[in-house]
DNA sequence: CCTACCGATCGGTAGG
DNA sequence: CCTACCGATCGGTAGG
């Protein structure tokens, strides 16, 4: 009877296993498309037994989303420490975002889309955390415009919506099996987003 | 008994009403989060009566998504006729995209996210139509790089992913109640996306 | 488009 | 974490 159970499950306890399988299933089938029986089957329990570990289906969704948003916000805390230059901050924020997405694209899709299924209170808490994340981009852009390194002629709201939209769409196409690392993708995506494809008229005529 | 029924329903027949209410409900609660009973209640029928007008829940989802994708592709057909300049084509495509989103942001969210719930055959048909849409952006970018009007130093895949991500995220924030029209938003978004916020070093020193 | 219904499944709980 | 179960709801159909 030695070395069975916990070891075979990679030392995951009941809650951890439930959390992991629920994340996978919510990502694949959606929250409303996943039943507690699906989760129970995936973790090898009977449906009623799940409730020895969790309070409700919604509490599970909330834990998944909140944990995901927290990773994004913590990544920004590291970014803030890297520089005072808004150009560097924005580039590092893009790279950090891609890194967090790359950790678990499926979880990120849940974070971005399935907060709609939370009850009023949980949804409000989540949207507050997401607003904090988005605020960094708005403020960094504003600082860069003031410093004269970002284009003051652009609509700031559209720049931020465009940037965040591009970033929030990354889990739709990022593949952990692709040849490029998250770091390489982050660099190239930052180049593309910060510069835009358009070549300006060159005042030297060259 | 005059002037009741059809007139009060704005001349919508059964199928049209079902289609409209299903679009609204799938947008608000998701496909798997909406029951046929929800739809029946919204249109004022009993659940079983829906099947006099539709074949199945999935056929309804497919009709909504296919109709939505077709609007995007038809809008691009108009764009193709406007110019040969890749810069103009890309700008007009961005504006067209925003216009289609603005028509019905809820339907667009279904188009972008709920194709996952289609069966294999319907999903493949949809993804093919979406690929055709995305191909326009890839090709227009390539043409612009060849013509020397788009930056050849950027990773083309990242430019297209960034652009399409920003566009596909628009239904998340676009509000028909906002002060700006779809046309104004499209212009400003195109400026932001095509130029990027970063100011290049000016060779004239100005 | 209604009446009446099918078998299957839902989130969750009492008591151990 | 299992046994045994609750009332509610699911997509869909036969026959009119």
Tab-separated table of C-alpha atoms (C1' of nucleotides) in Angstrom:
chain	number	residue	atom	x	y	z
A	1	UNK	CA	0.000	0.000	0.000
A	2	UNK	CA	2.965	2.350	-0.343
A	3	UNK	CA	3.368	4.932	-3.080
A	4	UNK	CA	-0.215	4.958	-4.288
A	5	UNK	CA	-2.810	7.677	-4.273
A	6	UNK	CA	-1.199	11.033	-3.559
A	7	UNK	CA	2.060	10.196	-5.308
A	8	UNK	CA	0.302	8.963	-8.432
A	9	UNK	CA	-1.708	12.196	-8.490
A	10	UNK	CA	1.452	14.308	-8.414
A	11	UNK	CA	0.828	15.203	-4.763
A	12	UNK	CA	-2.414	17.030	-5.641
A	13	UNK	CA	-5.000	17.046	-2.898
A	14	UNK	CA	-8.698	16.890	-3.632
A	15	UNK	CA	-9.273	20.596	-4.002
A	16	UNK	CA	-6.243	21.121	-6.225
A	17	UNK	CA	-7.324	18.339	-8.549
A	18	UNK	CA	-10.878	19.645	-8.717
A	19	UNK	CA	-9.583	23.141	-9.430
A	20	UNK	CA	-7.301	21.941	-12.216
A	21	UNK	CA	-9.909	19.774	-13.949
A	22	UNK	CA	-12.602	22.431	-13.614
A	23	UNK	CA	-10.265	24.956	-15.232
A	24	UNK	CA	-9.664	22.595	-18.124
A	25	UNK	CA	-13.350	21.764	-18.572
A	26	UNK	CA	-14.652	25.330	-18.193
A	27	UNK	CA	-12.075	26.320	-20.815
A	28	UNK	CA	-13.134	23.599	-23.237
A	29	UNK	CA	-16.918	23.594	-22.763
A	30	UNK	CA	-17.677	26.811	-20.926
A	31	UNK	CA	-19.053	27.236	-17.422
A	32	UNK	CA	-22.693	26.599	-18.302
A	33	UNK	CA	-21.654	23.805	-20.646
A	34	UNK	CA	-19.820	21.929	-17.906
A	35	UNK	CA	-21.736	19.933	-15.299
A	36	UNK	CA	-20.559	19.075	-11.807
A	37	UNK	CA	-20.856	15.462	-12.966
A	38	UNK	CA	-18.323	16.185	-15.747
A	39	UNK	CA	-15.894	17.530	-13.169
A	40	UNK	CA	-16.521	14.646	-10.778
A	41	UNK	CA	-15.825	12.150	-13.545
A	42	UNK	CA	-12.586	13.914	-14.494
A	43	UNK	CA	-11.270	13.862	-10.924
A	44	UNK	CA	-12.546	10.353	-10.195
A	45	UNK	CA	-15.155	11.156	-7.560
A	46	UNK	CA	-18.910	10.871	-7.368
A	47	UNK	CA	-20.740	14.146	-8.012
A	48	UNK	CA	-21.901	14.712	-4.433
A	49	UNK	CA	-18.370	14.218	-3.093
A	50	UNK	CA	-17.176	17.428	-4.762
A	51	UNK	CA	-19.085	19.361	-2.127
A	52	UNK	CA	-16.751	18.081	0.600
A	53	UNK	CA	-14.130	20.320	-1.068
A	54	UNK	CA	-16.005	23.244	-2.577
A	55	UNK	CA	-19.030	25.321	-1.637
A	56	UNK	CA	-20.660	25.620	-5.043
A	57	UNK	CA	-20.065	25.592	-8.782
A	58	UNK	CA	-19.908	29.371	-8.834
A	59	UNK	CA	-17.309	29.534	-6.059
A	60	UNK	CA	-15.116	27.329	-8.229
A	61	UNK	CA	-15.525	29.653	-11.210
A	62	UNK	CA	-14.772	32.658	-9.044
A	63	UNK	CA	-11.600	31.078	-7.637
A	64	UNK	CA	-10.368	30.284	-11.150
A	65	UNK	CA	-11.038	33.775	-12.485
A	66	UNK	CA	-9.747	35.645	-9.463
A	67	UNK	CA	-6.535	33.615	-9.416
A	68	UNK	CA	-6.073	34.359	-13.108
A	69	UNK	CA	-6.645	38.090	-12.814
A	70	UNK	CA	-4.277	38.215	-9.855
A	71	UNK	CA	-1.504	36.763	-11.996
A	72	UNK	CA	-1.948	39.551	-14.494
A	73	UNK	CA	-1.916	42.218	-11.798
A	74	UNK	CA	1.121	40.737	-10.040
A	75	UNK	CA	2.982	40.646	-13.339
A	76	UNK	CA	2.331	44.383	-13.689
A	77	UNK	CA	3.785	44.984	-10.229
A	78	UNK	CA	7.058	43.560	-11.514
A	79	UNK	CA	6.821	45.676	-14.649
A	80	UNK	CA	6.382	48.873	-12.644
A	81	UNK	CA	9.757	48.242	-11.001
A	82	UNK	CA	11.656	47.993	-14.270
A	83	UNK	CA	11.741	51.585	-15.484
A	84	UNK	CA	10.329	55.105	-15.422
A	85	UNK	CA	10.254	55.357	-19.203
A	86	UNK	CA	6.669	54.911	-20.479
A	87	UNK	CA	8.007	53.273	-23.648
A	88	UNK	CA	9.823	50.631	-21.630
A	89	UNK	CA	6.852	50.185	-19.290
A	90	UNK	CA	4.422	49.590	-22.149
A	91	UNK	CA	6.773	47.157	-23.891
A	92	UNK	CA	7.411	45.232	-20.677
A	93	UNK	CA	3.682	45.156	-19.902
A	94	UNK	CA	2.985	43.608	-23.307
A	95	UNK	CA	5.689	41.003	-22.747
A	96	UNK	CA	4.403	40.251	-19.239
A	97	UNK	CA	0.878	39.842	-20.572
A	98	UNK	CA	1.999	37.318	-23.184
A	99	UNK	CA	3.944	35.402	-20.520
A	100	UNK	CA	0.886	35.106	-18.263
A	101	UNK	CA	-1.310	34.037	-21.191
A	102	UNK	CA	1.292	31.458	-22.233
A	103	UNK	CA	1.262	29.867	-18.753
A	104	UNK	CA	-2.293	28.704	-19.354
A	105	UNK	CA	-4.215	30.044	-22.370
A	106	UNK	CA	-7.349	28.103	-21.421
A	107	UNK	CA	-7.505	29.671	-17.978
A	108	UNK	CA	-7.011	33.082	-19.567
A	109	UNK	CA	-10.009	32.557	-21.831
A	110	UNK	CA	-12.095	31.838	-18.729
A	111	UNK	CA	-10.802	35.019	-17.092
A	112	UNK	CA	-11.649	37.140	-20.121
A	113	UNK	CA	-15.050	35.727	-21.018
A	114	UNK	CA	-16.712	33.772	-18.270
A	115	UNK	CA	-16.940	36.441	-15.564
A	116	UNK	CA	-20.374	37.065	-17.100
A	117	UNK	CA	-21.684	33.977	-15.317
A	118	UNK	CA	-20.728	35.172	-11.841
A	119	UNK	CA	-23.334	36.557	-9.475
A	120	UNK	CA	-23.527	40.322	-8.979
A	121	UNK	CA	-21.127	40.544	-6.047
A	122	UNK	CA	-18.411	38.281	-7.428
A	123	UNK	CA	-18.696	39.880	-10.851
A	124	UNK	CA	-18.243	43.354	-9.388
A	125	UNK	CA	-15.102	42.260	-7.502
A	126	UNK	CA	-13.643	40.824	-10.672
A	127	UNK	CA	-14.416	43.788	-12.853
A	128	UNK	CA	-12.751	45.998	-10.260
A	129	UNK	CA	-9.556	43.963	-10.506
A	130	UNK	CA	-9.680	44.063	-14.288
A	131	UNK	CA	-10.195	47.831	-14.217
A	132	UNK	CA	-7.054	48.126	-12.097
A	133	UNK	CA	-5.118	46.259	-14.760
A	134	UNK	CA	-6.437	48.395	-17.580
A	135	UNK	CA	-5.707	51.550	-15.604
A	136	UNK	CA	-1.978	50.829	-15.872
A	137	UNK	CA	-2.157	51.043	-19.653
A	138	UNK	CA	-4.223	54.221	-19.628
A	139	UNK	CA	-1.855	55.903	-17.179
A	140	UNK	CA	1.299	54.760	-18.919
A	141	UNK	CA	0.014	56.051	-22.229
A	142	UNK	CA	-0.923	59.378	-20.660
A	143	UNK	CA	2.530	59.681	-19.079
A	144	UNK	CA	4.185	58.958	-22.417
A	145	UNK	CA	2.110	61.579	-24.199
A	146	UNK	CA	3.062	64.124	-21.528
A	147	UNK	CA	6.707	63.150	-21.878
A	148	UNK	CA	6.488	63.580	-25.645
A	149	UNK	CA	7.350	59.962	-26.474
A	150	UNK	CA	3.822	58.886	-27.490
A	151	UNK	CA	1.767	60.476	-30.239
A	152	UNK	CA	-0.514	63.162	-28.768
A	153	UNK	CA	-2.492	63.285	-32.002
A	154	UNK	CA	-4.103	59.884	-31.447
A	155	UNK	CA	-7.310	59.241	-29.528
A	156	UNK	CA	-5.976	57.874	-26.234
A	157	UNK	CA	-9.057	55.745	-25.613
A	158	UNK	CA	-8.654	54.072	-29.002
A	159	UNK	CA	-4.958	53.421	-28.420
A	160	UNK	CA	-5.701	51.707	-25.102
A	161	UNK	CA	-8.706	49.773	-26.453
A	162	UNK	CA	-6.625	48.684	-29.424
A	163	UNK	CA	-3.703	47.600	-27.273
A	164	UNK	CA	-5.798	45.752	-24.695
A	165	UNK	CA	-7.907	44.189	-27.419
A	166	UNK	CA	-4.830	42.832	-29.155
A	167	UNK	CA	-3.527	41.506	-25.816
A	168	UNK	CA	-6.837	40.028	-24.712
A	169	UNK	CA	-7.092	38.198	-27.998
A	170	UNK	CA	-3.703	36.455	-27.619
A	171	UNK	CA	-5.120	33.333	-25.872
A	172	UNK	CA	-7.203	32.723	-28.997
A	173	UNK	CA	-4.132	32.084	-31.147
A	174	UNK	CA	-1.227	31.409	-28.805
A	175	UNK	CA	-0.073	27.814	-28.958
A	176	UNK	CA	2.306	26.352	-26.382
A	177	UNK	CA	3.350	23.872	-29.086
A	178	UNK	CA	4.504	26.578	-31.490
A	179	UNK	CA	8.203	27.145	-32.189
A	180	UNK	CA	8.386	30.634	-30.627
A	181	UNK	CA	8.688	31.170	-26.880
A	182	UNK	CA	6.398	33.544	-25.009
A	183	UNK	CA	9.326	35.948	-24.703
A	184	UNK	CA	9.982	36.030	-28.441
A	185	UNK	CA	6.309	36.488	-29.220
A	186	UNK	CA	6.048	39.253	-26.642
A	187	UNK	CA	8.939	41.170	-28.188
A	188	UNK	CA	7.605	40.906	-31.718
A	189	UNK	CA	4.057	41.703	-30.677
A	190	UNK	CA	5.301	44.771	-28.783
A	191	UNK	CA	7.164	45.938	-31.891
A	192	UNK	CA	4.038	45.528	-33.989
A	193	UNK	CA	1.647	47.176	-31.535
A	194	UNK	CA	3.837	50.085	-30.480
A	195	UNK	CA	4.944	51.043	-33.998
A	196	UNK	CA	2.011	50.083	-36.196
A	197	UNK	CA	2.547	48.901	-39.772
A	198	UNK	CA	2.377	52.312	-41.415
A	199	UNK	CA	5.629	53.946	-42.525
A	200	UNK	CA	5.504	57.718	-42.009
A	201	UNK	CA	6.489	60.116	-44.719
A	202	UNK	CA	10.203	60.630	-44.196
A	203	UNK	CA	10.955	64.368	-43.854
A	204	UNK	CA	14.468	63.829	-45.224
A	205	UNK	CA	12.990	62.416	-48.410
A	206	UNK	CA	15.113	59.253	-48.010
B	1	UNK	CA	-60.040	41.589	-34.880
B	2	UNK	CA	-58.234	44.001	-37.214
B	3	UNK	CA	-54.712	45.236	-36.781
B	4	UNK	CA	-53.584	42.684	-34.239
B	5	UNK	CA	-50.923	40.030	-34.379
B	6	UNK	CA	-48.491	40.656	-37.188
B	7	UNK	CA	-48.742	44.434	-36.994
B	8	UNK	CA	-48.141	44.468	-33.254
B	9	UNK	CA	-45.118	42.234	-33.822
B	10	UNK	CA	-43.634	44.619	-36.370
B	11	UNK	CA	-44.491	42.229	-39.180
B	12	UNK	CA	-42.091	39.573	-37.827
B	13	UNK	CA	-43.084	36.033	-38.603
B	14	UNK	CA	-42.418	33.164	-36.217
B	15	UNK	CA	-38.967	32.299	-37.431
B	16	UNK	CA	-37.783	35.899	-37.505
B	17	UNK	CA	-38.952	36.477	-33.949
B	18	UNK	CA	-37.322	33.275	-32.719
B	19	UNK	CA	-34.100	34.218	-34.491
B	20	UNK	CA	-34.063	37.684	-32.953
B	21	UNK	CA	-34.797	36.576	-29.403
B	22	UNK	CA	-32.346	33.677	-29.612
B	23	UNK	CA	-29.640	36.092	-30.741
B	24	UNK	CA	-30.350	38.327	-27.778
B	25	UNK	CA	-30.445	35.471	-25.273
B	26	UNK	CA	-27.382	33.622	-26.610
B	27	UNK	CA	-25.550	36.944	-26.384
B	28	UNK	CA	-26.611	37.589	-22.804
B	29	UNK	CA	-26.416	34.091	-21.319
B	30	UNK	CA	-24.426	32.081	-23.821
B	31	UNK	CA	-25.592	29.167	-25.952
B	32	UNK	CA	-25.305	26.511	-23.249
B	33	UNK	CA	-26.716	28.952	-20.687
B	34	UNK	CA	-29.887	29.522	-22.714
B	35	UNK	CA	-32.655	26.913	-22.774
B	36	UNK	CA	-35.212	26.416	-25.477
B	37	UNK	CA	-37.755	27.256	-22.779
B	38	UNK	CA	-36.078	30.669	-22.312
B	39	UNK	CA	-36.420	31.331	-26.021
B	40	UNK	CA	-40.024	30.094	-26.114
B	41	UNK	CA	-40.939	32.387	-23.230
B	42	UNK	CA	-39.302	35.380	-24.935
B	43	UNK	CA	-41.218	34.844	-28.175
B	44	UNK	CA	-44.481	33.915	-26.424
B	45	UNK	CA	-44.739	30.277	-27.481
B	46	UNK	CA	-44.667	26.983	-25.678
B	47	UNK	CA	-41.304	25.194	-25.872
B	48	UNK	CA	-42.381	22.427	-28.205
B	49	UNK	CA	-43.876	24.917	-30.661
B	50	UNK	CA	-40.449	26.252	-31.541
B	51	UNK	CA	-39.814	23.065	-33.488
B	52	UNK	CA	-42.509	23.998	-35.995
B	53	UNK	CA	-40.050	26.719	-37.116
B	54	UNK	CA	-36.578	25.365	-36.475
B	55	UNK	CA	-34.899	21.991	-36.687
B	56	UNK	CA	-32.798	22.151	-33.540
B	57	UNK	CA	-31.068	24.434	-31.046
B	58	UNK	CA	-27.777	24.047	-32.878
B	59	UNK	CA	-29.281	24.952	-36.261
B	60	UNK	CA	-30.400	28.209	-34.669
B	61	UNK	CA	-26.891	28.927	-33.380
B	62	UNK	CA	-25.414	28.102	-36.759
B	63	UNK	CA	-27.827	30.424	-38.584
B	64	UNK	CA	-26.950	33.279	-36.222
B	65	UNK	CA	-23.211	32.802	-36.554
B	66	UNK	CA	-23.197	32.208	-40.309
B	67	UNK	CA	-25.337	35.290	-40.917
B	68	UNK	CA	-22.966	37.317	-38.778
B	69	UNK	CA	-19.800	36.132	-40.502
B	70	UNK	CA	-21.389	36.769	-43.880
B	71	UNK	CA	-21.938	40.399	-42.950
B	72	UNK	CA	-18.246	40.781	-42.216
B	73	UNK	CA	-17.249	39.143	-45.482
B	74	UNK	CA	-19.729	41.161	-47.536
B	75	UNK	CA	-18.429	44.356	-45.964
B	76	UNK	CA	-14.945	43.401	-47.170
B	77	UNK	CA	-16.250	42.937	-50.698
B	78	UNK	CA	-17.249	46.602	-50.652
B	79	UNK	CA	-13.861	47.563	-49.235
B	80	UNK	CA	-12.006	45.759	-52.020
B	81	UNK	CA	-13.742	48.002	-54.539
B	82	UNK	CA	-12.597	51.247	-52.931
B	83	UNK	CA	-8.896	51.360	-53.780
B	84	UNK	CA	-5.725	49.574	-54.814
B	85	UNK	CA	-3.663	51.264	-52.100
B	86	UNK	CA	-3.032	48.809	-49.237
B	87	UNK	CA	-3.064	51.728	-46.770
B	88	UNK	CA	-6.541	52.733	-47.881
B	89	UNK	CA	-7.722	49.115	-47.953
B	90	UNK	CA	-6.576	48.455	-44.400
B	91	UNK	CA	-8.112	51.669	-43.106
B	92	UNK	CA	-11.416	50.981	-44.878
B	93	UNK	CA	-11.429	47.395	-43.599
B	94	UNK	CA	-11.052	48.636	-40.015
B	95	UNK	CA	-13.894	51.101	-40.502
B	96	UNK	CA	-16.088	48.440	-42.111
B	97	UNK	CA	-15.401	46.062	-39.230
B	98	UNK	CA	-16.465	48.645	-36.658
B	99	UNK	CA	-19.628	49.372	-38.645
B	100	UNK	CA	-20.629	45.689	-38.700
B	101	UNK	CA	-19.895	45.321	-34.979
B	102	UNK	CA	-21.925	48.446	-34.240
B	103	UNK	CA	-24.979	47.023	-36.041
B	104	UNK	CA	-25.297	44.404	-33.335
B	105	UNK	CA	-22.452	43.949	-30.825
B	106	UNK	CA	-24.244	41.088	-29.075
B	107	UNK	CA	-24.523	39.079	-32.283
B	108	UNK	CA	-20.855	39.734	-32.966
B	109	UNK	CA	-19.868	38.286	-29.587
B	110	UNK	CA	-21.757	35.124	-30.536
B	111	UNK	CA	-19.937	35.001	-33.869
B	112	UNK	CA	-16.535	35.371	-32.230
B	113	UNK	CA	-16.952	33.062	-29.259
B	114	UNK	CA	-19.779	30.604	-29.555
B	115	UNK	CA	-18.767	28.730	-32.699
B	116	UNK	CA	-17.069	26.382	-30.201
B	117	UNK	CA	-20.460	24.872	-29.439
B	118	UNK	CA	-21.202	23.880	-33.021
B	119	UNK	CA	-20.846	20.287	-34.154
B	120	UNK	CA	-17.808	19.322	-36.218
B	121	UNK	CA	-19.303	19.982	-39.648
B	122	UNK	CA	-20.907	23.342	-38.865
B	123	UNK	CA	-17.818	24.470	-36.967
B	124	UNK	CA	-15.573	23.652	-39.920
B	125	UNK	CA	-17.791	25.639	-42.290
B	126	UNK	CA	-17.682	28.633	-39.991
B	127	UNK	CA	-13.951	28.539	-39.420
B	128	UNK	CA	-13.483	28.429	-43.176
B	129	UNK	CA	-15.489	31.637	-43.579
B	130	UNK	CA	-13.561	33.286	-40.770
B	131	UNK	CA	-10.272	32.252	-42.366
B	132	UNK	CA	-11.381	33.929	-45.586
B	133	UNK	CA	-11.954	37.161	-43.657
B	134	UNK	CA	-8.581	37.026	-41.953
B	135	UNK	CA	-6.889	36.254	-45.257
B	136	UNK	CA	-7.806	39.729	-46.519
B	137	UNK	CA	-5.767	41.335	-43.746
B	138	UNK	CA	-2.781	39.050	-44.276
B	139	UNK	CA	-2.792	39.694	-48.023
B	140	UNK	CA	-3.291	43.443	-47.732
B	141	UNK	CA	-0.430	43.687	-45.272
B	142	UNK	CA	1.814	41.647	-47.555
B	143	UNK	CA	0.919	43.859	-50.526
B	144	UNK	CA	1.708	46.967	-48.495
B	145	UNK	CA	5.084	45.620	-47.440
B	146	UNK	CA	5.885	44.810	-51.079
B	147	UNK	CA	4.805	48.294	-52.113
B	148	UNK	CA	7.014	49.809	-49.438
B	149	UNK	CA	4.193	51.494	-47.524
B	150	UNK	CA	4.128	49.070	-44.568
B	151	UNK	CA	7.077	48.349	-42.311
B	152	UNK	CA	8.955	45.277	-43.559
B	153	UNK	CA	10.862	45.074	-40.277
B	154	UNK	CA	7.821	43.914	-38.294
B	155	UNK	CA	6.709	40.311	-37.874
B	156	UNK	CA	3.778	40.115	-40.305
B	157	UNK	CA	1.986	37.458	-38.253
B	158	UNK	CA	2.125	39.661	-35.172
B	159	UNK	CA	0.856	42.695	-37.072
B	160	UNK	CA	-2.158	40.735	-38.335
B	161	UNK	CA	-2.839	39.054	-34.986
B	162	UNK	CA	-2.591	42.424	-33.277
B	163	UNK	CA	-4.902	44.102	-35.753
B	164	UNK	CA	-7.508	41.337	-35.778
B	165	UNK	CA	-7.324	41.028	-31.991
B	166	UNK	CA	-8.010	44.731	-31.570
B	167	UNK	CA	-10.913	44.472	-34.036
B	168	UNK	CA	-12.360	41.300	-32.556
B	169	UNK	CA	-12.333	42.917	-29.129
B	170	UNK	CA	-14.418	45.925	-30.231
B	171	UNK	CA	-17.811	44.348	-29.355
B	172	UNK	CA	-16.584	44.114	-25.749
B	173	UNK	CA	-16.441	47.879	-25.351
B	174	UNK	CA	-18.503	49.401	-28.156
B	175	UNK	CA	-21.675	51.020	-26.910
B	176	UNK	CA	-24.463	52.092	-29.275
B	177	UNK	CA	-25.441	54.643	-26.602
B	178	UNK	CA	-22.059	56.382	-26.678
B	179	UNK	CA	-21.667	59.837	-28.219
B	180	UNK	CA	-19.408	58.727	-31.099
B	181	UNK	CA	-20.775	57.125	-34.254
B	182	UNK	CA	-19.355	53.909	-35.638
B	183	UNK	CA	-17.762	55.941	-38.429
B	184	UNK	CA	-15.949	58.269	-36.025
B	185	UNK	CA	-14.760	55.376	-33.901
B	186	UNK	CA	-13.583	53.518	-36.972
B	187	UNK	CA	-11.483	56.482	-38.151
B	188	UNK	CA	-9.859	57.021	-34.764
B	189	UNK	CA	-9.275	53.329	-34.209
B	190	UNK	CA	-7.670	53.069	-37.651
B	191	UNK	CA	-5.362	55.979	-36.821
B	192	UNK	CA	-4.344	54.321	-33.565
B	193	UNK	CA	-3.830	50.837	-34.996
B	194	UNK	CA	-2.060	51.805	-38.211
B	195	UNK	CA	0.332	54.282	-36.609
B	196	UNK	CA	0.908	52.921	-33.130
B	197	UNK	CA	1.538	55.253	-30.183
B	198	UNK	CA	5.325	55.373	-30.512
B	199	UNK	CA	6.888	58.498	-32.037
B	200	UNK	CA	9.910	57.626	-34.146
B	201	UNK	CA	13.175	59.439	-33.754
B	202	UNK	CA	12.864	62.365	-36.162
B	203	UNK	CA	15.865	62.453	-38.542
B	204	UNK	CA	15.507	66.236	-38.929
B	205	UNK	CA	15.941	66.694	-35.176
B	206	UNK	CA	12.653	68.639	-34.973
C	1	DC	C1'	-48.757	26.453	-32.651
C	2	DC	C1'	-50.874	23.576	-28.517
C	3	DT	C1'	-51.384	19.212	-25.480
C	4	DA	C1'	-49.014	16.036	-23.296
C	5	DC	C1'	-45.178	13.770	-22.661
C	6	DC	C1'	-40.290	11.139	-23.266
C	7	DG	C1'	-35.775	9.765	-20.967
C	8	DA	C1'	-31.841	12.183	-19.442
C	9	DT	C1'	-29.593	15.380	-16.735
C	10	DC	C1'	-29.038	19.407	-13.563
C	11	DG	C1'	-26.826	21.591	-8.885
C	12	DG	C1'	-26.932	20.317	-4.533
C	13	DT	C1'	-27.902	17.859	0.248
C	14	DA	C1'	-28.655	14.530	4.517
C	15	DG	C1'	-26.492	11.285	6.817
C	16	DG	C1'	-23.052	8.609	7.365
D	1	DC	C1'	-15.507	10.696	0.029
D	2	DC	C1'	-19.789	7.329	-0.648
D	3	DT	C1'	-24.967	6.116	-0.585
D	4	DA	C1'	-29.060	7.602	-1.840
D	5	DC	C1'	-31.754	10.980	-3.075
D	6	DC	C1'	-34.327	15.895	-3.780
D	7	DG	C1'	-37.122	18.936	-6.976
D	8	DA	C1'	-36.213	21.287	-11.147
D	9	DT	C1'	-34.998	21.473	-15.735
D	10	DC	C1'	-33.102	19.839	-20.249
D	11	DG	C1'	-33.733	19.228	-25.809
D	12	DG	C1'	-36.918	17.261	-28.345
D	13	DT	C1'	-41.258	14.518	-30.239
D	14	DA	C1'	-46.107	12.345	-31.451
D	15	DG	C1'	-50.269	13.617	-32.664
D	16	DG	C1'	-53.269	16.733	-33.436
